[in-house]
Tab-separated table of C-alpha atoms and ligand atoms in Angstrom:
chain	number	residue	atom	x	y	z
A	43	MET	CA	31.554	-38.266	6.147
A	44	THR	CA	30.603	-39.964	8.609
A	45	LEU	CA	27.458	-39.173	9.723
A	46	PRO	CA	27.246	-39.524	13.593
A	47	PHE	CA	23.725	-40.533	15.605
A	48	ILE	CA	22.309	-41.812	12.358
A	49	VAL	CA	20.790	-45.022	12.882
A	50	LYS	CA	21.674	-48.075	10.150
A	51	PRO	CA	18.852	-49.920	8.923
A	52	GLY	CA	17.290	-52.702	11.134
A	53	GLU	CA	19.627	-51.712	13.311
A	54	LYS	CA	18.887	-52.878	17.070
A	55	ILE	CA	19.189	-49.569	19.860
A	56	SER	CA	18.911	-49.757	23.730
A	57	LEU	CA	18.391	-46.604	24.230
A	58	SER	CA	19.673	-46.819	28.036
A	59	GLY	CA	23.164	-46.583	26.467
A	60	VAL	CA	23.194	-44.053	24.477
A	61	ASP	CA	24.744	-40.270	24.233
A	62	LYS	CA	22.158	-38.148	25.600
A	63	ASP	CA	24.292	-35.358	27.016
A	64	CYS	CA	26.831	-33.794	24.575
A	65	ASN	CA	30.130	-36.023	23.141
A	66	PRO	CA	32.029	-33.186	21.303
A	67	GLU	CA	33.861	-36.580	19.408
A	68	LEU	CA	31.771	-37.757	17.757
A	69	ILE	CA	31.911	-34.413	15.119
A	70	PRO	CA	35.862	-34.484	13.382
A	71	ASP	CA	34.614	-31.124	13.786
A	72	TYR	CA	33.524	-30.898	16.812
A	73	THR	CA	36.893	-29.092	18.696
A	74	ALA	CA	36.908	-28.199	22.285
A	75	ALA	CA	36.063	-24.472	21.179
A	76	TYR	CA	32.380	-25.942	21.061
A	77	ARG	CA	32.155	-27.674	24.633
A	78	LYS	CA	30.379	-24.645	25.978
A	79	LYS	CA	27.459	-22.964	26.306
A	80	GLY	CA	28.613	-19.525	25.010
A	81	GLU	CA	30.880	-20.414	22.386
A	82	THR	CA	27.869	-22.835	19.824
A	83	LYS	CA	27.050	-19.124	19.451
A	84	LYS	CA	28.737	-18.105	16.886
A	85	PRO	CA	29.252	-22.044	14.570
A	86	LEU	CA	25.442	-21.923	14.689
A	87	LYS	CA	25.096	-18.104	13.472
A	88	LYS	CA	26.602	-19.103	10.920
A	89	LEU	CA	25.160	-22.298	9.762
A	90	ASN	CA	21.724	-20.592	10.258
A	91	LYS	CA	22.722	-17.772	7.662
A	92	ARG	CA	24.351	-21.029	5.046
A	93	LEU	CA	20.296	-22.957	6.274
A	94	LEU	CA	18.848	-19.608	4.888
A	95	LYS	CA	20.441	-19.723	1.636
A	96	LEU	CA	20.308	-23.184	1.289
A	97	GLN	CA	17.194	-22.784	1.338
A	98	GLU	CA	16.474	-20.292	-0.879
A	99	LEU	CA	17.665	-22.605	-3.371
A	100	LEU	CA	15.529	-25.446	-2.329
A	101	TYR	CA	12.762	-22.723	-2.762
A	102	ALA	CA	14.112	-21.325	-6.568
A	103	GLU	CA	14.588	-25.029	-7.349
A	104	SER	CA	11.120	-25.808	-6.496
A	105	GLU	CA	11.689	-29.819	-7.149
A	106	ARG	CA	12.244	-31.395	-4.157
A	107	ALA	CA	10.956	-30.601	-0.651
A	108	LEU	CA	12.639	-31.304	2.886
A	109	LEU	CA	10.222	-33.574	5.527
A	110	ILE	CA	11.905	-32.788	9.472
A	111	ILE	CA	10.518	-34.509	11.769
A	112	LEU	CA	10.801	-34.200	15.850
A	113	GLN	CA	10.096	-37.012	18.208
A	114	GLY	CA	10.268	-37.279	21.866
A	115	MET	CA	9.631	-36.942	25.173
A	116	ASP	CA	7.484	-34.280	26.951
A	117	THR	CA	10.110	-31.176	27.467
A	118	CYS	CA	12.497	-33.600	25.054
A	119	GLY	CA	12.841	-29.565	23.225
A	120	LYS	CA	11.130	-29.675	19.715
A	121	ASP	CA	9.813	-26.539	20.325
A	122	GLY	CA	12.813	-25.052	21.223
A	123	THR	CA	14.162	-26.966	18.417
A	124	ILE	CA	11.739	-25.134	15.761
A	125	ARG	CA	12.689	-21.909	16.921
A	126	LYS	CA	16.437	-22.239	17.217
A	127	VAL	CA	16.869	-24.413	14.154
A	128	MET	CA	14.834	-22.224	12.013
A	129	ALA	CA	15.827	-18.677	13.002
A	130	GLY	CA	15.983	-16.128	10.328
A	131	ILE	CA	14.962	-18.875	7.346
A	132	ASN	CA	12.460	-17.621	5.213
A	133	VAL	CA	8.869	-17.915	6.567
A	134	GLN	CA	7.226	-18.068	3.760
A	135	GLY	CA	9.441	-21.404	2.894
A	136	CYS	CA	8.977	-23.475	5.934
A	137	ASP	CA	5.702	-24.966	7.312
A	138	VAL	CA	5.312	-26.133	11.357
A	139	VAL	CA	2.462	-28.487	11.563
A	140	ASN	CA	1.315	-29.960	15.473
A	141	PHE	CA	0.326	-32.900	15.775
A	142	LYS	CA	-2.503	-33.400	18.330
A	143	VAL	CA	-4.952	-35.949	19.617
A	144	PRO	CA	-6.601	-36.711	16.054
A	145	SER	CA	-10.235	-35.119	15.968
A	146	VAL	CA	-13.083	-37.256	15.184
A	147	ASP	CA	-12.546	-36.162	11.319
A	148	GLU	CA	-8.723	-37.557	11.864
A	149	ILE	CA	-9.411	-40.772	13.544
A	150	SER	CA	-12.153	-41.716	11.226
A	151	ARG	CA	-9.209	-42.332	8.564
A	152	ASP	CA	-6.159	-44.607	8.276
A	153	PHE	CA	-3.869	-42.637	10.394
A	154	LEU	CA	-1.642	-41.953	7.213
A	155	TRP	CA	-3.935	-39.538	6.925
A	156	ARG	CA	-3.540	-36.037	8.320
A	157	ALA	CA	0.760	-36.364	7.522
A	158	HIS	CA	0.021	-37.105	4.137
A	159	ARG	CA	-2.298	-34.149	3.682
A	160	VAL	CA	-0.029	-31.770	5.122
A	161	VAL	CA	3.481	-32.515	3.750
A	162	PRO	CA	5.960	-30.290	2.215
A	163	ARG	CA	5.185	-29.367	-1.207
A	164	LYS	CA	8.462	-28.980	-3.140
A	165	GLY	CA	10.260	-25.924	-2.567
A	166	LYS	CA	9.505	-26.065	0.488
A	167	ILE	CA	10.694	-27.271	4.083
A	168	GLY	CA	7.897	-29.189	6.218
A	169	ILE	CA	8.155	-29.705	10.076
A	170	PHE	CA	6.418	-32.054	12.237
A	171	ASN	CA	6.419	-31.540	15.778
A	172	ARG	CA	5.010	-35.080	16.841
A	173	SER	CA	3.850	-37.238	13.389
A	174	HIS	CA	2.739	-40.057	12.088
A	175	TYR	CA	5.162	-41.917	14.492
A	176	GLU	CA	2.534	-40.787	17.342
A	177	ASP	CA	1.078	-44.051	16.140
A	178	VAL	CA	2.736	-46.181	16.934
A	179	LEU	CA	4.362	-44.360	20.536
A	180	VAL	CA	1.396	-43.410	22.280
A	181	VAL	CA	-0.550	-45.535	20.794
A	182	ARG	CA	1.191	-48.893	21.568
A	183	VAL	CA	1.808	-47.407	25.185
A	184	HIS	CA	-2.193	-46.889	26.271
A	185	ASP	CA	-3.446	-49.859	24.234
A	186	LEU	CA	-5.813	-47.216	21.740
A	187	VAL	CA	-5.653	-49.674	19.525
A	188	PRO	CA	-5.492	-53.502	19.088
A	189	GLU	CA	-1.518	-54.962	18.512
A	190	SER	CA	-2.384	-56.412	15.794
A	191	ILE	CA	-3.048	-53.577	14.061
A	192	TRP	CA	0.043	-50.992	15.201
A	193	LYS	CA	2.611	-54.260	14.463
A	194	LYS	CA	1.712	-53.286	10.788
A	195	ARG	CA	1.997	-49.822	11.058
A	196	TYR	CA	5.983	-50.455	10.973
A	197	GLN	CA	6.164	-51.501	7.205
A	198	GLN	CA	3.013	-49.422	6.881
A	199	ILE	CA	5.448	-45.762	7.528
A	200	ASN	CA	8.335	-47.596	6.032
A	201	ASP	CA	6.223	-47.360	2.737
A	202	PHE	CA	4.734	-44.405	2.977
A	203	GLU	CA	7.979	-42.809	3.399
A	204	ARG	CA	9.669	-44.615	0.148
A	205	MET	CA	6.775	-42.967	-1.551
A	206	LEU	CA	7.391	-39.654	-0.429
A	207	ALA	CA	10.949	-40.341	-1.451
A	208	GLU	CA	10.529	-42.039	-4.587
A	209	ASN	CA	8.687	-38.457	-5.490
A	210	GLY	CA	11.304	-35.796	-4.434
A	211	THR	CA	10.639	-35.627	-0.455
A	212	ILE	CA	14.270	-35.617	1.286
A	213	ILE	CA	12.868	-37.095	4.804
A	214	LEU	CA	15.121	-36.092	8.034
A	215	LYS	CA	14.268	-37.772	11.661
A	216	PHE	CA	15.463	-36.642	14.745
A	217	PHE	CA	14.535	-38.530	17.856
A	218	LEU	CA	15.932	-35.933	20.899
A	219	HIS	CA	17.020	-37.965	23.359
A	220	ILE	CA	17.033	-36.777	27.002
A	221	SER	CA	16.957	-38.756	30.374
A	222	LYS	CA	14.708	-39.137	33.113
A	223	ASP	CA	16.410	-37.301	35.937
A	224	GLU	CA	16.508	-33.517	33.062
A	225	GLN	CA	12.769	-34.192	32.077
A	226	LYS	CA	12.396	-34.393	36.163
A	227	GLU	CA	14.682	-30.647	36.470
A	228	ARG	CA	11.965	-29.829	32.620
A	229	LEU	CA	8.909	-30.559	34.615
A	230	GLU	CA	9.547	-28.813	37.763
A	231	SER	CA	11.031	-25.665	35.822
A	232	ARG	CA	7.985	-25.202	34.236
A	233	ILE	CA	5.696	-25.881	37.309
A	234	ASN	CA	7.570	-23.443	39.526
A	235	ASP	CA	7.243	-20.611	36.632
A	236	PRO	CA	4.266	-19.053	36.277
A	237	THR	CA	4.713	-17.933	32.772
A	238	LYS	CA	4.699	-22.180	31.886
A	239	HIS	CA	2.363	-22.890	33.401
A	240	TRP	CA	0.374	-23.352	30.219
A	241	LYS	CA	2.713	-25.910	28.958
A	242	ILE	CA	2.295	-28.295	31.965
A	243	THR	CA	-0.658	-30.481	32.019
A	244	GLU	CA	-1.233	-33.607	34.546
A	245	ALA	CA	-1.417	-35.283	31.808
A	246	ASP	CA	2.528	-34.767	31.248
A	247	ILE	CA	2.873	-36.024	35.074
A	248	ARG	CA	0.836	-38.604	34.054
A	249	GLU	CA	2.827	-40.200	30.409
A	250	ARG	CA	6.689	-39.774	32.501
A	251	SER	CA	5.474	-42.766	34.335
A	252	TYR	CA	5.590	-44.668	31.230
A	253	TRP	CA	9.002	-43.532	31.145
A	254	ASP	CA	10.145	-46.851	29.999
A	255	ASP	CA	7.022	-48.425	28.274
A	256	TYR	CA	7.853	-45.138	25.798
A	257	MET	CA	11.758	-45.922	25.853
A	258	GLN	CA	10.808	-49.379	24.605
A	259	ALA	CA	8.109	-48.000	21.916
A	260	TYR	CA	11.106	-46.036	20.548
A	261	GLU	CA	13.494	-48.512	19.962
A	262	THR	CA	11.011	-50.072	17.623
A	263	VAL	CA	10.968	-47.384	16.207
A	264	LEU	CA	13.969	-47.000	15.600
A	265	HIS	CA	14.850	-50.523	14.871
A	266	ARG	CA	11.982	-50.541	12.170
A	267	CYS	CA	11.819	-47.411	10.771
A	268	SER	CA	15.075	-46.352	10.006
A	269	THR	CA	15.913	-46.955	6.130
A	270	ASP	CA	18.033	-45.193	3.553
A	271	TRP	CA	15.630	-43.196	2.352
A	272	ALA	CA	14.364	-41.894	6.200
A	273	PRO	CA	16.933	-42.040	8.809
A	274	TRP	CA	16.814	-41.635	12.436
A	275	TYR	CA	19.220	-39.598	13.845
A	276	ILE	CA	19.017	-39.785	18.293
A	277	ILE	CA	20.643	-36.314	18.877
A	278	PRO	CA	21.757	-36.312	22.563
A	279	ALA	CA	19.310	-33.400	23.898
A	280	ASN	CA	20.154	-33.323	27.683
A	281	LYS	CA	22.191	-29.555	26.337
A	282	LYS	CA	19.962	-27.707	24.269
A	283	TRP	CA	22.741	-25.742	22.422
A	284	TYR	CA	24.158	-29.084	21.744
A	285	ARG	CA	21.016	-30.182	20.350
A	286	ASN	CA	21.009	-26.810	18.183
A	287	LEU	CA	23.563	-27.134	16.684
A	288	VAL	CA	24.143	-30.617	15.915
A	289	ILE	CA	20.476	-30.568	14.233
A	290	THR	CA	21.710	-27.211	12.292
A	291	GLU	CA	24.745	-28.889	11.150
A	292	ARG	CA	22.909	-32.321	9.462
A	293	ILE	CA	20.309	-29.997	7.954
A	294	VAL	CA	22.605	-27.900	6.992
A	295	GLU	CA	24.801	-31.492	5.379
A	296	THR	CA	21.246	-32.839	3.796
A	297	LEU	CA	20.436	-29.718	1.995
A	298	GLU	CA	24.398	-29.236	1.111
A	299	ASN	CA	24.551	-33.005	-0.649
A	300	LEU	CA	21.893	-32.273	-2.449
A	301	ASP	CA	23.896	-30.244	-5.504
A	302	MET	CA	20.801	-27.881	-6.170
A	303	LYS	CA	21.315	-25.683	-8.831
A	304	TYR	CA	19.560	-22.158	-9.606
A	305	PRO	CA	17.014	-22.799	-12.783
A	306	LYS	CA	17.951	-21.442	-16.025
A	307	PRO	CA	15.804	-18.310	-16.145
A	308	ASN	CA	12.443	-18.307	-18.367
A	309	SER	CA	13.788	-15.728	-20.917
A	310	ASP	CA	17.137	-14.341	-21.592
A	311	VAL	CA	18.373	-11.928	-19.210
A	312	SER	CA	20.747	-10.472	-21.197
A	313	THR	CA	17.557	-9.377	-23.802
A	314	LEU	CA	15.796	-7.435	-20.511
A	315	TYR	CA	16.242	-4.283	-19.835
A	316	VAL	CA	14.487	-1.920	-17.447
A	317	ASP	CA	13.283	1.448	-17.594
B	482	LIG	P1	2.161	-31.765	22.778
B	482	LIG	O1	2.807	-32.511	21.770
B	482	LIG	O2	1.771	-31.254	24.555
B	482	LIG	O3	0.906	-30.580	22.485
B	482	LIG	O4	0.963	-32.496	23.173
B	482	LIG	C1	0.237	-33.233	22.228
B	482	LIG	C2	-0.298	-34.729	22.500
B	482	LIG	O5	-0.904	-35.228	21.559
B	482	LIG	C3	0.416	-35.976	23.197
B	482	LIG	O6	0.419	-36.704	24.411
B	482	LIG	C4	0.413	-37.013	22.048
B	482	LIG	O7	1.023	-38.419	22.984
B	482	LIG	C5	-0.912	-36.823	21.593
B	482	LIG	N1	-1.281	-37.033	20.150
B	482	LIG	C6	-0.825	-36.984	19.119
B	482	LIG	N2	-0.631	-38.206	17.748
B	482	LIG	C7	-2.084	-38.937	18.255
B	482	LIG	C8	-2.337	-39.818	18.392
B	482	LIG	N3	-1.888	-40.034	16.220
B	482	LIG	N4	-3.062	-40.630	18.820
B	482	LIG	C9	-3.138	-39.850	20.537
B	482	LIG	N5	-2.973	-39.137	20.490
B	482	LIG	C10	-1.923	-38.349	20.105
B	483	LIG	MG1	3.329	-32.296	26.342
C-alpha cells in the first residue's frame, strides 16, 4: 500500500514545492470521477459510515486510542475538517481539544503537561485542534522562549509521542497545507461576512506577515518529528472537499489496519434469555 502525503522520517521538506491543490493521481483509487467538488460527496459519505463502524469497534475493544493532530496556518481548515471528517461519528467516543494561548497554570509547567493530560483514553478518538507543536511553531516564530529551550523540544516531542504509541495510542498528524493566496481569500471572505467576524482578529492579519517564518518552522517540524510511530502527513488543503476526502481516507485506512476485534463476551451468551 502506498502512503501518499506521508513524510518519511528524516525527510527534508521544502513546503513551497509541495502540492496545495489537488492531485488525484497521488492516490490510486482516485479516479477522474473524484476531481470535481460535487462528485466527492458520495465517497466521503461512504468513508464517514465506515469510520462510524470502526469507531464503534475501537470503543468496544478499548485496547487502543487514536490521537489526531491538526496543524496549519490560520484559515487552513482545522475546524472544517473536524466538522466534515467526523460527521456522523458517535460524539461519545470522540473528544476535541483546542490549544489556545497557554493559561498561567499551563505556562507554569513543562510544555507537554497540558497535552498529556488531555490525550484520549483507550477506546476513544482524540482530536487536537493545534497541539504541543505550537511550542515549536508560534513560540519559535515569536521568540517566546530562548532558542536553547525550543531546540530541545523536537526530541522531547518524539520521545513523548513514542511513549504514547508504546502504550496503545495510534497517532496521526495532519499539516493542512494552504497557499498564501488562498489564505488571503479566506481572510477576506471572513472580513466581508458579518457572520464570520467572530472568527477573525487583528492577530490573524498580523500572523500572516510572518508566513515565511512559519513555513520554516513547519519545515523543521516535518523534518524532525515525522516518525514511524507518529507520522506527519502534508495534506493539500486549498480545496476543502479534497482535504476532507484525503484525511478521512487516511484515518479509515489506519483504523482498518489495526485489525480490531470485538472483545469476547463476559458470559456465555447462548445461556442468556430475556423474559
Ligand atoms: P485559534 O486556533 O484561532 O483559536 O487561536 C489560538 C491561538 O493560540 C493561536 O494564535 C495560537 O498560535 C495560540 N497558541 C496556541 N498554543 C500556544 C502556545 N503554546 N504559545 C503561544 N501561543 C499559542
Ligand atoms: Mg484563528
